[in-house]
XYZ file of C-alpha atoms in Angstrom:
724
model
C 100.142 -14.202 32.466
C 96.844 -14.448 34.236
C 96.919 -10.715 34.987
C 97.370 -9.958 31.278
C 94.572 -12.332 30.421
C 92.322 -10.717 33.030
C 93.047 -7.274 31.584
C 92.360 -8.478 28.034
C 89.107 -10.094 29.058
C 87.897 -6.924 30.741
C 88.789 -4.810 27.742
C 86.789 -7.175 25.572
C 83.660 -7.119 27.713
C 80.906 -5.054 26.128
C 77.396 -5.446 27.553
C 74.858 -6.297 24.880
C 71.249 -5.160 24.807
C 70.062 -8.418 26.336
C 72.410 -8.021 29.287
C 71.367 -4.430 29.845
C 67.742 -5.488 29.769
C 68.494 -8.270 32.204
C 70.125 -5.877 34.648
C 67.030 -3.703 34.445
C 64.932 -6.768 35.110
C 66.849 -7.562 38.271
C 66.341 -3.974 39.377
C 62.600 -3.863 38.872
C 60.962 -7.196 39.768
C 57.389 -5.940 39.381
C 54.282 -7.824 38.261
C 53.455 -7.689 34.558
C 50.670 -8.883 32.253
C 48.147 -8.809 35.113
C 44.686 -10.258 35.020
C 41.665 -9.388 37.053
C 38.844 -11.835 36.957
C 37.366 -12.294 34.503
C 39.240 -10.275 31.821
C 42.892 -10.775 31.012
C 44.775 -7.508 31.349
C 48.295 -6.359 30.724
C 49.585 -4.088 33.461
C 51.754 -1.161 32.404
C 54.318 0.560 34.612
C 56.498 3.647 34.452
C 59.378 4.520 36.647
C 61.786 7.232 37.504
C 65.405 6.851 38.428
C 64.461 6.670 42.095
C 62.616 3.402 41.511
C 65.635 1.905 39.832
C 67.803 2.877 42.784
C 65.299 1.439 45.247
C 65.057 -1.753 43.225
C 68.827 -2.082 43.145
C 68.862 -1.605 46.901
C 66.333 -4.428 47.162
C 68.580 -6.741 45.180
C 71.617 -5.789 47.266
C 69.754 -6.274 50.524
C 68.624 -9.709 49.396
C 72.146 -10.688 48.318
C 73.748 -9.472 51.532
C 71.498 -11.213 53.980
C 68.213 -12.215 52.417
C 65.414 -10.270 54.068
C 62.536 -12.296 55.328
C 59.416 -12.710 57.376
C 59.712 -14.432 60.710
C 56.635 -16.517 61.495
C 56.417 -19.516 63.771
C 53.193 -21.326 64.513
C 52.059 -23.934 66.960
C 50.567 -26.970 65.229
C 47.775 -27.227 67.790
C 46.825 -23.589 68.318
C 47.851 -22.443 64.840
C 49.149 -19.291 66.485
C 52.522 -18.017 65.285
C 54.872 -15.631 67.019
C 57.290 -12.999 65.867
C 59.380 -13.458 68.985
C 59.156 -15.786 71.916
C 57.265 -13.116 73.838
C 54.739 -11.882 71.290
C 51.987 -14.077 69.822
C 50.277 -13.152 66.569
C 48.156 -15.014 64.037
C 48.978 -16.489 60.669
C 46.209 -16.233 58.122
C 45.741 -18.657 55.275
C 43.131 -17.905 52.646
C 43.124 -14.187 53.403
C 40.703 -12.147 51.301
C 41.978 -9.693 48.715
C 40.384 -6.860 50.691
C 42.269 -7.819 53.853
C 45.473 -8.231 51.869
C 45.038 -4.823 50.261
C 44.628 -3.160 53.654
C 47.760 -4.899 54.913
C 49.891 -3.991 51.886
C 48.551 -0.436 51.836
C 49.448 0.056 55.496
C 53.064 -0.810 54.668
C 53.459 1.536 51.714
C 56.345 4.002 51.907
C 55.912 7.652 51.031
C 54.269 8.377 47.697
C 57.532 9.731 46.280
C 59.133 6.322 46.760
C 56.530 4.469 44.702
C 56.152 3.925 40.985
C 54.507 6.940 39.370
C 51.265 5.434 38.135
C 49.579 8.674 37.109
C 48.075 8.352 33.671
C 48.729 4.629 33.522
C 46.665 2.949 30.841
C 45.574 -0.653 30.790
C 44.947 -2.686 27.677
C 42.787 -5.787 27.736
C 44.334 -8.648 25.851
C 42.324 -10.592 23.304
C 44.421 -13.647 24.050
C 42.977 -16.882 25.321
C 41.623 -16.639 28.813
C 42.234 -19.527 31.127
C 41.540 -20.742 34.625
C 43.879 -22.599 36.895
C 42.725 -26.016 38.008
C 45.397 -27.537 40.172
C 44.703 -31.177 39.416
C 43.095 -30.976 36.012
C 43.815 -34.139 34.077
C 45.934 -33.712 30.971
C 46.704 -36.593 28.620
C 50.220 -37.858 29.237
C 52.718 -37.154 26.520
C 55.077 -39.744 25.122
C 58.264 -39.894 27.163
C 61.242 -42.101 26.521
C 64.515 -42.256 28.386
C 67.501 -41.582 26.120
C 69.444 -44.176 28.063
C 67.062 -46.843 26.750
C 68.407 -46.058 23.302
C 72.061 -46.310 24.264
C 73.298 -47.126 27.759
C 76.212 -44.816 28.436
C 78.274 -43.717 31.373
C 78.127 -39.949 31.582
C 78.497 -37.197 34.145
C 75.465 -35.448 35.580
C 74.951 -32.104 37.262
C 76.631 -32.120 40.660
C 73.761 -32.043 43.172
C 73.390 -31.806 46.933
C 70.722 -34.470 47.610
C 70.315 -37.826 45.872
C 67.054 -37.923 43.922
C 66.747 -34.127 43.749
C 67.988 -32.685 40.458
C 69.183 -29.090 40.150
C 69.008 -26.790 37.149
C 72.152 -25.825 35.255
C 73.351 -24.097 32.087
C 74.791 -27.306 30.581
C 73.131 -30.761 30.623
C 73.648 -34.093 28.890
C 71.664 -37.305 28.567
C 74.565 -39.264 27.113
C 73.513 -38.750 23.505
C 73.091 -34.986 23.342
C 74.597 -31.948 25.025
C 72.179 -29.116 25.850
C 73.821 -25.721 26.344
C 72.504 -22.259 27.175
C 74.648 -19.629 25.480
C 74.023 -16.013 24.537
C 70.252 -16.226 24.866
C 69.917 -19.499 22.965
C 69.574 -23.157 23.866
C 71.704 -25.290 21.557
C 71.171 -29.044 21.204
C 74.202 -30.955 19.926
C 74.294 -34.658 19.059
C 77.342 -36.485 20.406
C 79.036 -39.601 19.022
C 82.531 -39.581 20.485
C 84.462 -36.920 18.522
C 81.636 -36.460 16.031
C 79.492 -33.533 17.121
C 76.627 -31.986 15.214
C 74.386 -29.072 16.114
C 70.852 -30.368 15.535
C 68.700 -27.435 16.683
C 68.699 -24.017 18.332
C 65.945 -22.478 20.460
C 65.791 -18.697 20.696
C 65.082 -18.164 24.407
C 64.861 -14.381 24.138
C 61.306 -14.657 22.813
C 58.437 -14.948 25.239
C 55.271 -16.768 24.128
C 53.532 -14.748 21.394
C 54.129 -11.424 23.108
C 56.479 -8.567 22.361
C 58.007 -9.150 25.760
C 61.538 -10.484 25.865
C 63.139 -13.024 28.154
C 66.555 -14.144 29.338
C 67.279 -17.848 29.935
C 68.863 -18.669 33.261
C 68.938 -22.450 33.740
C 67.324 -25.625 32.425
C 66.297 -29.231 33.090
C 66.243 -32.243 30.777
C 64.155 -35.287 31.662
C 63.639 -37.895 28.949
C 61.869 -36.226 26.041
C 61.019 -33.107 28.026
C 63.110 -29.975 28.398
C 62.391 -26.945 30.565
C 64.082 -23.558 30.278
C 63.767 -21.230 33.274
C 63.693 -17.601 32.197
C 63.134 -14.125 33.526
C 60.658 -12.184 31.409
C 60.785 -8.445 30.830
C 58.675 -5.950 28.942
C 60.293 -2.769 27.677
C 58.199 0.317 28.398
C 58.386 3.679 26.680
C 60.797 6.250 28.037
C 59.864 9.843 28.738
C 62.143 12.456 27.228
C 62.035 16.214 27.443
C 63.798 19.349 28.604
C 64.092 20.308 32.237
C 63.618 23.848 33.549
C 67.381 24.327 33.674
C 67.569 23.632 29.954
C 69.188 20.207 30.197
C 67.632 17.341 28.269
C 66.503 14.379 30.355
C 65.431 10.821 29.781
C 63.610 8.755 32.369
C 64.867 5.274 33.101
C 62.995 2.516 31.290
C 60.756 0.353 33.424
C 60.803 -3.402 32.943
C 58.104 -5.590 34.400
C 59.434 -9.018 35.263
C 58.380 -12.470 36.248
C 59.882 -15.937 36.218
C 58.792 -18.312 33.478
C 59.251 -21.984 32.606
C 59.128 -22.838 28.906
C 58.456 -26.560 28.484
C 59.378 -28.337 25.254
C 58.743 -31.710 23.685
C 62.164 -32.801 22.386
C 61.312 -36.282 21.187
C 62.544 -35.005 17.840
C 65.698 -33.145 18.939
C 65.932 -31.475 15.559
C 62.503 -29.916 15.995
C 61.692 -28.996 19.640
C 58.043 -28.088 20.181
C 56.936 -25.569 22.781
C 54.199 -27.130 24.927
C 53.562 -24.291 27.370
C 55.077 -21.255 29.032
C 54.106 -21.090 32.713
C 55.212 -18.220 34.893
C 54.779 -16.351 38.146
C 55.562 -12.946 39.599
C 59.003 -12.194 40.903
C 62.671 -12.762 40.220
C 63.995 -16.311 40.038
C 65.345 -17.595 43.337
C 65.948 -21.304 42.732
C 64.369 -24.591 41.666
C 64.529 -28.343 42.202
C 63.207 -31.401 40.373
C 61.953 -34.572 42.070
C 61.065 -37.330 39.627
C 59.198 -35.529 36.868
C 57.914 -32.717 39.072
C 59.675 -29.373 38.840
C 59.416 -26.939 41.762
C 60.460 -23.359 41.139
C 60.594 -20.425 43.531
C 60.586 -16.666 42.972
C 60.802 -13.528 45.122
C 58.165 -10.913 44.303
C 58.545 -7.418 45.735
C 55.763 -4.826 45.464
C 57.180 -1.551 44.198
C 54.062 0.297 43.123
C 51.113 1.769 45.003
C 48.408 -0.767 45.776
C 45.062 -0.187 44.065
C 42.116 -1.863 45.792
C 40.322 -2.334 42.471
C 43.355 -3.932 40.836
C 44.569 -6.985 42.801
C 47.505 -7.378 40.430
C 49.062 -4.332 42.133
C 49.365 -6.144 45.473
C 48.913 -9.885 44.761
C 51.414 -12.114 42.877
C 50.409 -13.220 39.386
C 50.364 -16.599 37.656
C 50.898 -16.717 33.888
C 50.211 -19.089 31.060
C 51.472 -18.370 27.554
C 51.639 -14.645 28.277
C 48.234 -14.260 29.900
C 47.932 -13.908 33.637
C 45.755 -13.713 36.695
C 46.303 -13.123 40.379
C 46.992 -16.133 42.542
C 43.950 -17.482 44.381
C 43.305 -16.149 47.882
C 43.155 -19.698 49.266
C 46.788 -20.180 48.252
C 48.084 -17.117 50.134
C 49.516 -17.239 53.660
C 50.297 -14.006 55.454
C 51.350 -12.834 58.885
C 49.620 -9.941 60.615
C 53.029 -8.336 61.233
C 55.117 -8.836 58.092
C 58.286 -6.786 57.778
C 58.401 -6.022 54.047
C 56.087 -5.927 51.040
C 57.452 -9.078 49.509
C 56.232 -12.567 48.608
C 57.746 -15.990 48.107
C 55.952 -17.848 45.297
C 56.369 -21.630 44.952
C 54.950 -23.568 41.986
C 54.989 -27.240 40.936
C 54.864 -28.386 37.299
C 54.575 -32.016 36.193
C 56.585 -32.802 33.038
C 53.937 -35.354 32.028
C 51.236 -32.655 32.281
C 53.121 -29.663 30.938
C 50.209 -27.355 30.139
C 49.038 -26.838 33.723
C 50.718 -26.274 37.072
C 49.961 -28.843 39.765
C 49.833 -26.271 42.564
C 51.083 -22.831 43.582
C 51.507 -21.287 47.020
C 52.672 -17.884 48.155
C 53.738 -16.522 51.532
C 53.993 -12.853 52.401
C 57.720 -12.908 53.123
C 60.921 -13.496 51.198
C 63.811 -15.900 50.968
C 67.415 -16.145 49.858
C 68.554 -19.765 50.264
C 66.874 -23.010 49.199
C 67.324 -26.600 50.347
C 65.226 -29.461 49.026
C 64.817 -33.146 49.757
C 62.395 -35.494 48.036
C 59.739 -34.575 50.615
C 60.405 -30.982 51.693
C 61.627 -27.605 50.527
C 63.236 -25.287 53.073
C 63.311 -21.582 52.275
C 65.616 -19.531 54.487
C 65.916 -15.774 54.810
C 68.103 -13.515 56.906
C 66.555 -11.125 59.403
C 67.610 -8.935 62.282
C 66.392 -8.791 65.861
C 66.928 -5.676 67.968
C 66.874 -5.783 71.772
C 66.989 -2.498 73.658
C 67.811 -1.433 77.196
C 67.464 1.935 78.851
C 65.290 4.954 78.079
C 63.873 4.769 74.554
C 61.169 7.379 74.932
C 62.507 9.720 72.272
C 66.130 8.945 71.531
C 66.146 9.293 67.775
C 69.424 9.647 65.931
C 70.707 9.811 62.407
C 72.322 6.451 63.010
C 69.150 4.480 63.728
C 66.208 6.613 62.592
C 64.126 4.596 65.036
C 61.856 5.120 68.018
C 61.316 2.157 70.315
C 58.145 2.341 72.385
C 59.123 0.003 75.221
C 62.216 -0.337 77.353
C 64.001 -3.641 77.138
C 61.824 -4.804 74.273
C 62.784 -7.001 71.334
C 61.993 -6.184 67.733
C 62.229 -8.438 64.685
C 62.921 -6.758 61.389
C 63.421 -8.174 57.931
C 66.702 -7.361 56.244
C 65.146 -5.990 53.081
C 63.940 -2.695 51.555
C 61.969 -0.751 54.115
C 63.509 -2.652 57.023
C 65.360 -1.284 60.017
C 68.292 0.863 58.788
C 71.772 -0.061 60.015
C 73.995 2.167 62.166
C 76.580 4.265 60.396
C 79.864 2.414 60.871
C 81.944 4.718 58.680
C 83.191 6.877 61.539
C 86.496 5.365 62.651
C 85.975 6.751 66.133
C 82.795 4.730 66.416
C 80.686 7.792 67.231
C 77.875 9.480 65.334
C 76.442 12.835 66.348
C 72.663 12.902 66.442
C 70.911 15.202 64.007
C 67.587 15.355 65.793
C 66.776 16.612 69.232
C 66.100 14.294 72.136
C 64.227 14.854 75.377
C 66.268 12.241 77.198
C 69.869 12.031 78.324
C 69.561 8.687 80.089
C 70.922 6.828 77.109
C 69.958 3.640 75.386
C 71.696 0.417 74.450
C 70.582 -1.611 71.434
C 71.886 -5.031 70.484
C 71.473 -6.201 66.896
C 71.350 -9.951 66.340
C 71.059 -11.789 63.031
C 68.706 -14.719 62.674
C 67.716 -17.073 59.884
C 63.974 -17.487 59.402
C 62.739 -20.753 57.939
C 59.715 -21.925 55.993
C 59.197 -25.650 55.430
C 56.995 -26.638 52.506
C 55.930 -30.273 52.271
C 55.981 -31.885 48.819
C 53.601 -34.630 47.714
C 53.730 -35.349 43.971
C 53.453 -31.650 43.191
C 51.065 -30.716 45.984
C 52.757 -27.945 47.973
C 51.771 -27.031 51.529
C 53.373 -24.645 54.029
C 53.938 -27.133 56.855
C 55.939 -25.250 59.495
C 58.026 -22.160 60.185
C 60.768 -21.334 62.633
C 64.168 -19.708 63.052
C 67.740 -20.287 64.166
C 70.259 -17.716 65.440
C 72.917 -16.575 62.994
C 73.313 -16.522 59.217
C 73.666 -19.358 56.706
C 76.554 -19.653 54.273
C 74.665 -21.381 51.440
C 72.329 -24.302 50.697
C 74.839 -26.801 52.113
C 74.325 -25.187 55.527
C 70.960 -26.972 55.612
C 70.166 -30.677 55.621
C 67.387 -33.179 56.325
C 67.967 -36.658 57.753
C 65.630 -39.147 59.447
C 62.912 -36.582 60.147
C 65.239 -33.910 61.518
C 66.715 -30.785 59.964
C 70.285 -29.633 60.615
C 71.675 -26.107 60.208
C 75.107 -24.518 60.594
C 75.216 -20.743 61.089
C 77.643 -17.934 61.878
C 76.514 -15.442 64.483
C 77.844 -11.882 64.624
C 76.045 -9.438 66.916
C 76.904 -5.802 67.517
C 75.851 -3.211 70.071
C 74.864 0.443 69.676
C 75.157 2.700 72.731
C 73.319 6.037 72.588
C 74.198 8.649 75.197
C 73.637 12.343 75.742
C 70.725 14.357 74.466
C 69.736 16.664 71.657
C 72.432 17.666 69.200
C 75.070 16.525 71.681
C 73.941 12.902 71.753
C 76.343 10.323 70.364
C 76.132 6.755 69.171
C 78.981 4.336 69.848
C 78.969 1.070 67.917
C 80.906 -1.986 69.035
C 80.988 -5.311 67.267
C 81.223 -8.626 69.027
C 83.329 -11.545 67.899
C 81.776 -13.983 65.488
C 80.910 -17.498 66.606
C 79.477 -20.546 64.892
C 76.602 -22.831 65.742
C 74.936 -26.093 64.751
C 71.217 -26.616 65.339
C 68.971 -29.651 64.975
C 65.244 -28.997 64.432
C 62.235 -31.299 64.350
C 59.487 -31.281 61.700
C 57.744 -28.397 63.503
C 60.914 -26.320 63.024
C 61.564 -26.351 66.761
C 65.168 -26.514 67.997
C 65.770 -29.845 69.750
C 69.579 -29.960 69.771
C 72.398 -27.436 69.518
C 76.117 -26.730 69.636
C 76.927 -23.039 70.060
C 79.870 -20.635 70.306
C 82.266 -22.737 68.237
C 85.480 -21.192 66.824
C 84.987 -17.659 68.141
C 86.421 -14.970 65.899
C 86.045 -17.137 62.794
C 83.246 -17.774 60.327
C 81.965 -20.743 58.358
C 83.548 -21.340 54.930
C 81.970 -24.688 53.989
C 79.493 -27.264 55.302
C 78.562 -30.821 54.361
C 76.337 -33.399 56.033
C 76.657 -37.133 55.437
C 74.173 -39.254 57.359
C 74.857 -39.106 61.087
C 78.023 -37.046 60.586
C 78.295 -33.345 59.856
C 81.374 -31.432 58.717
C 82.007 -27.711 58.699
C 85.079 -25.548 58.149
C 85.801 -22.220 59.823
C 88.769 -19.948 59.157
C 90.799 -17.015 60.415
C 94.411 -18.171 60.292
C 94.116 -21.950 60.106
C 91.395 -24.284 58.842
C 89.582 -26.144 61.607
C 87.565 -28.944 59.990
C 84.976 -29.842 62.620
C 83.420 -33.305 62.649
C 80.097 -33.606 64.472
C 78.266 -36.716 65.662
C 74.517 -36.271 64.991
C 73.417 -39.783 65.957
C 71.383 -38.332 68.837
C 69.556 -35.269 67.393
C 69.002 -33.882 70.891
C 72.675 -34.080 71.797
C 75.043 -33.391 68.871
C 78.716 -33.679 69.784
C 81.930 -32.397 68.215
C 84.192 -35.402 67.699
C 87.283 -33.699 66.283
C 88.686 -30.412 64.988
C 91.478 -30.769 62.452
C 93.553 -27.575 62.196
C 95.589 -27.053 59.029
C 96.674 -23.966 57.038
C 94.075 -22.606 54.626
C 90.427 -23.560 54.300
C 88.011 -25.588 52.168
C 85.218 -23.703 50.379
C 83.510 -26.841 49.088
C 83.279 -30.300 50.707
C 82.226 -33.478 48.898
C 81.906 -37.039 50.273
C 84.316 -38.887 47.986
C 84.059 -42.532 49.020
C 83.867 -44.547 52.224
C 86.232 -42.939 54.674
C 87.251 -40.032 52.404
C 86.063 -36.419 52.170
C 87.232 -34.125 49.355
C 87.813 -30.421 49.918
C 88.381 -27.613 47.410
C 89.583 -24.304 48.803
C 92.552 -22.011 49.352
C 95.964 -22.492 50.841
C 97.202 -20.021 53.455
C 100.355 -19.365 55.454
C 100.673 -19.454 59.240
C 99.463 -15.831 59.424
C 96.276 -16.555 57.492
C 97.447 -14.941 54.267
C 95.546 -16.638 51.451
C 97.569 -18.113 48.592
C 96.607 -20.393 45.687
C 93.866 -22.984 45.277
C 94.241 -26.220 47.205
C 92.864 -29.739 46.801
C 92.525 -31.751 50.016
C 91.522 -35.346 50.681
C 90.570 -35.964 54.293
C 90.607 -39.366 55.918
C 87.345 -39.428 57.904
C 87.244 -43.181 58.509
C 87.656 -42.398 62.203
C 85.459 -39.313 62.856
C 87.242 -38.766 66.155
C 90.639 -38.575 64.444
C 90.285 -36.871 61.056
C 93.480 -36.263 59.100
C 94.421 -34.587 55.822
C 95.612 -37.629 53.861
C 96.671 -35.822 50.691
C 96.831 -32.242 49.469
C 97.915 -30.406 46.338
C 98.465 -26.642 46.142
C 97.843 -25.280 42.632
C 99.507 -22.406 40.822
C 96.018 -21.101 40.111
C 93.886 -18.706 42.112
C 90.231 -18.667 41.089
C 87.471 -21.111 40.156
C 83.695 -20.986 39.739
C 83.523 -24.151 41.816
C 84.455 -22.187 44.952
C 80.923 -20.797 45.062
C 79.006 -22.904 42.527
C 79.033 -26.653 43.133
C 77.519 -27.287 39.688
C 80.813 -26.233 38.086
C 82.774 -29.183 39.491
C 82.846 -32.909 38.665
C 83.832 -35.224 41.516
C 83.859 -38.852 40.343
C 85.274 -41.483 42.728
C 84.406 -44.190 40.164
C 86.735 -42.616 37.618
C 89.157 -41.199 40.144
C 88.903 -37.674 38.744
C 88.095 -34.149 39.855
C 87.506 -31.515 37.150
C 86.550 -27.832 37.128
C 87.145 -24.525 35.302
C 90.090 -22.661 36.770
C 91.392 -19.174 35.955
C 91.071 -19.134 32.153
C 91.487 -22.899 31.653
C 89.757 -26.182 32.460
C 91.686 -28.601 34.669
C 91.341 -32.313 35.395
C 93.072 -34.001 38.319
C 93.218 -37.706 39.012
C 93.215 -39.131 42.508
C 94.740 -42.345 43.776
C 94.268 -43.452 47.381
C 97.964 -44.202 47.655
C 99.622 -41.624 45.393
C 97.220 -38.728 45.979
C 96.452 -35.988 43.424
C 98.102 -35.547 40.025
C 97.289 -33.290 37.084
C 95.724 -35.157 34.157
C 94.879 -32.259 31.828
C 94.851 -28.486 31.536
C 92.786 -27.170 28.599
C 92.782 -23.726 27.044
C 90.023 -23.712 24.409
C 90.347 -20.107 23.321
C 92.118 -17.259 25.027
C 89.007 -15.078 25.111
C 86.274 -17.663 25.702
C 84.611 -18.234 29.036
C 84.624 -21.906 30.003
C 81.322 -23.008 31.492
C 81.317 -26.725 32.226
C 83.013 -30.058 31.598
C 81.202 -33.310 30.772
C 82.370 -36.876 30.230
C 80.523 -39.465 28.134
C 82.089 -42.918 28.083
C 85.756 -42.426 27.089
C 85.388 -38.847 25.869
C 85.616 -35.572 27.785
C 83.852 -32.450 26.501
C 84.703 -28.910 27.588
C 81.916 -26.399 26.928
C 82.617 -22.689 26.604
C 80.208 -19.903 25.729
C 80.973 -20.325 22.020
C 82.068 -23.928 21.427
C 82.361 -27.557 22.547
C 85.731 -29.307 22.371
C 86.099 -33.092 22.554
C 89.100 -34.866 24.110
C 89.986 -38.522 24.358
C 90.319 -39.512 28.009
C 93.214 -41.723 26.986
C 95.858 -39.027 27.255
C 93.377 -36.161 26.755
C 94.356 -35.479 23.172
C 92.078 -32.963 21.473
C 89.858 -34.669 18.874
C 87.502 -31.966 17.589
C 85.877 -28.582 18.259
C 82.351 -27.511 17.314
C 81.627 -23.785 17.143
C 78.093 -22.750 18.063
């Protein structure tokens, strides 16, 4: 049945124009609407197919392992290092001239850059503006919907108490806010009575011709923020090639991340207060109190022009007009690995027309963790250590020349970074394509590391406070945690070795991979490792992580599911207390109540063959003797909640666990004595995609991409459906 449904869904899928534009956006990520001081300018770009391919490669590299810049500095000397052996400087407040020289020195060949010949600039007549970080703005009226009617309702499932996360569906107990098909729809809720009160077209961007695509949102009292990616369609070049075939160049889309802030005191008439943006593709965001922090990755695709800072410096935007970020807010290493920035901005909902602060670091990131006081940005990188003669042993496999024997290199895993060996040859050998003057051979070991940037947060004031790194790769945001002034990380390490032997056209490269292993690290506020557990569960990798006070939990898997429990009471000496081995694995862990830990994952047989979804409730009352108290294997196989914690509701107070599953929405109840039991299984429409579930008092609402359906929680009888 599910296979037929899957086939029907795929036959129905037809990408619309907005989706196609969005895909182009993700492939381009270039600055748009640039401003040089003092005029406001709009920067135009053109591109050939090669740029699209390179941009796609950038996205893939980021998704695979998150390229990044490795910088670590000493708080006293302010001198960072790329490795433990090599000291370099970190510069804050670098001049545009210095930054241009740095970016220019890292440019690839001209053929790999955006073709800017004949580019024309148009100066906008829009309102010019200047950024003043702490400029006072009269506070707007803000009332809490709960003051109107106190209700018990579900909220977005978050990682850290007090730190809200954006989502596509939100509720305040009186209204449901849903992003669907480029629109934000506000629906009033009174049990089974639902009424659409307003719709915001999120595909429009300020007063410009540029378009945008909504990604996520926040609701806080009478303020609403929609996070969007903005794109600008450029003209395409058409013509006839010398061979007589017609051609059409790929369209180029400039993109940046934008936050549209609305006054929704009157839900039937939302009013746009401001549209604040910054260069780069959306990475993530968090909200502490009424301050929203959002982060983007900005990669420089085009050739840098010394007279046009917008070609090599990230931009800040307001209502469609932009300017380059101030030099005092830029931090850069002398030896960055890729032409990429992380941009972090804070916006106060009570002062929606101005950003509180913005910072950028010449580097990139892929995973975000946030507490009420810090944001951690992590990125994957690769270190290469070599042994033997490296004088001129260049091969098709590595395309590299190392200048010193036994040296260590640190390279970002991103466009322009160190290429990987060719592992496609089943014999593990690659014949060199270039000549070599040496037959002494060389051995290179590739190790993956996670580079870290810690930004301190103080009511919207953002500062880069420390940087560091840990060996291995993170799974997701739950692999990071902050507790009592220390930061905890769980990683999987997988190194491999490349042996080069012979010389000239007869040289070969043999690649051997080492077993994976897993590690836990504890760092202090300077991002220095103070405690560690290494080489756990060799041959397996991490599938889920959760920290809860002085206890940490992580699951690894190959054939069985070891749930490791770690005592972190002494940060300098973490200890594994127990390792529960059961078939299958948990992909998401959630502290349920005192002494209980919920796990959502997959069942597996004794040979490690994965079967259906599985619900587990672990008894963790004795960390040294953890047991699986209850489990339920489902006849279902896929759920968003496996990789997106926002898709699941875990409510110990109501004794329920709910999430979309295959093509339905399921609700399970949990009793400490009886265990799990199915409470409901909803199918709204055979061809609709179910997004989220929400409960408000005694009603449960299932939201798809086209409708909201209301069910009574007394038996889950369907009461009504509202089509968007």
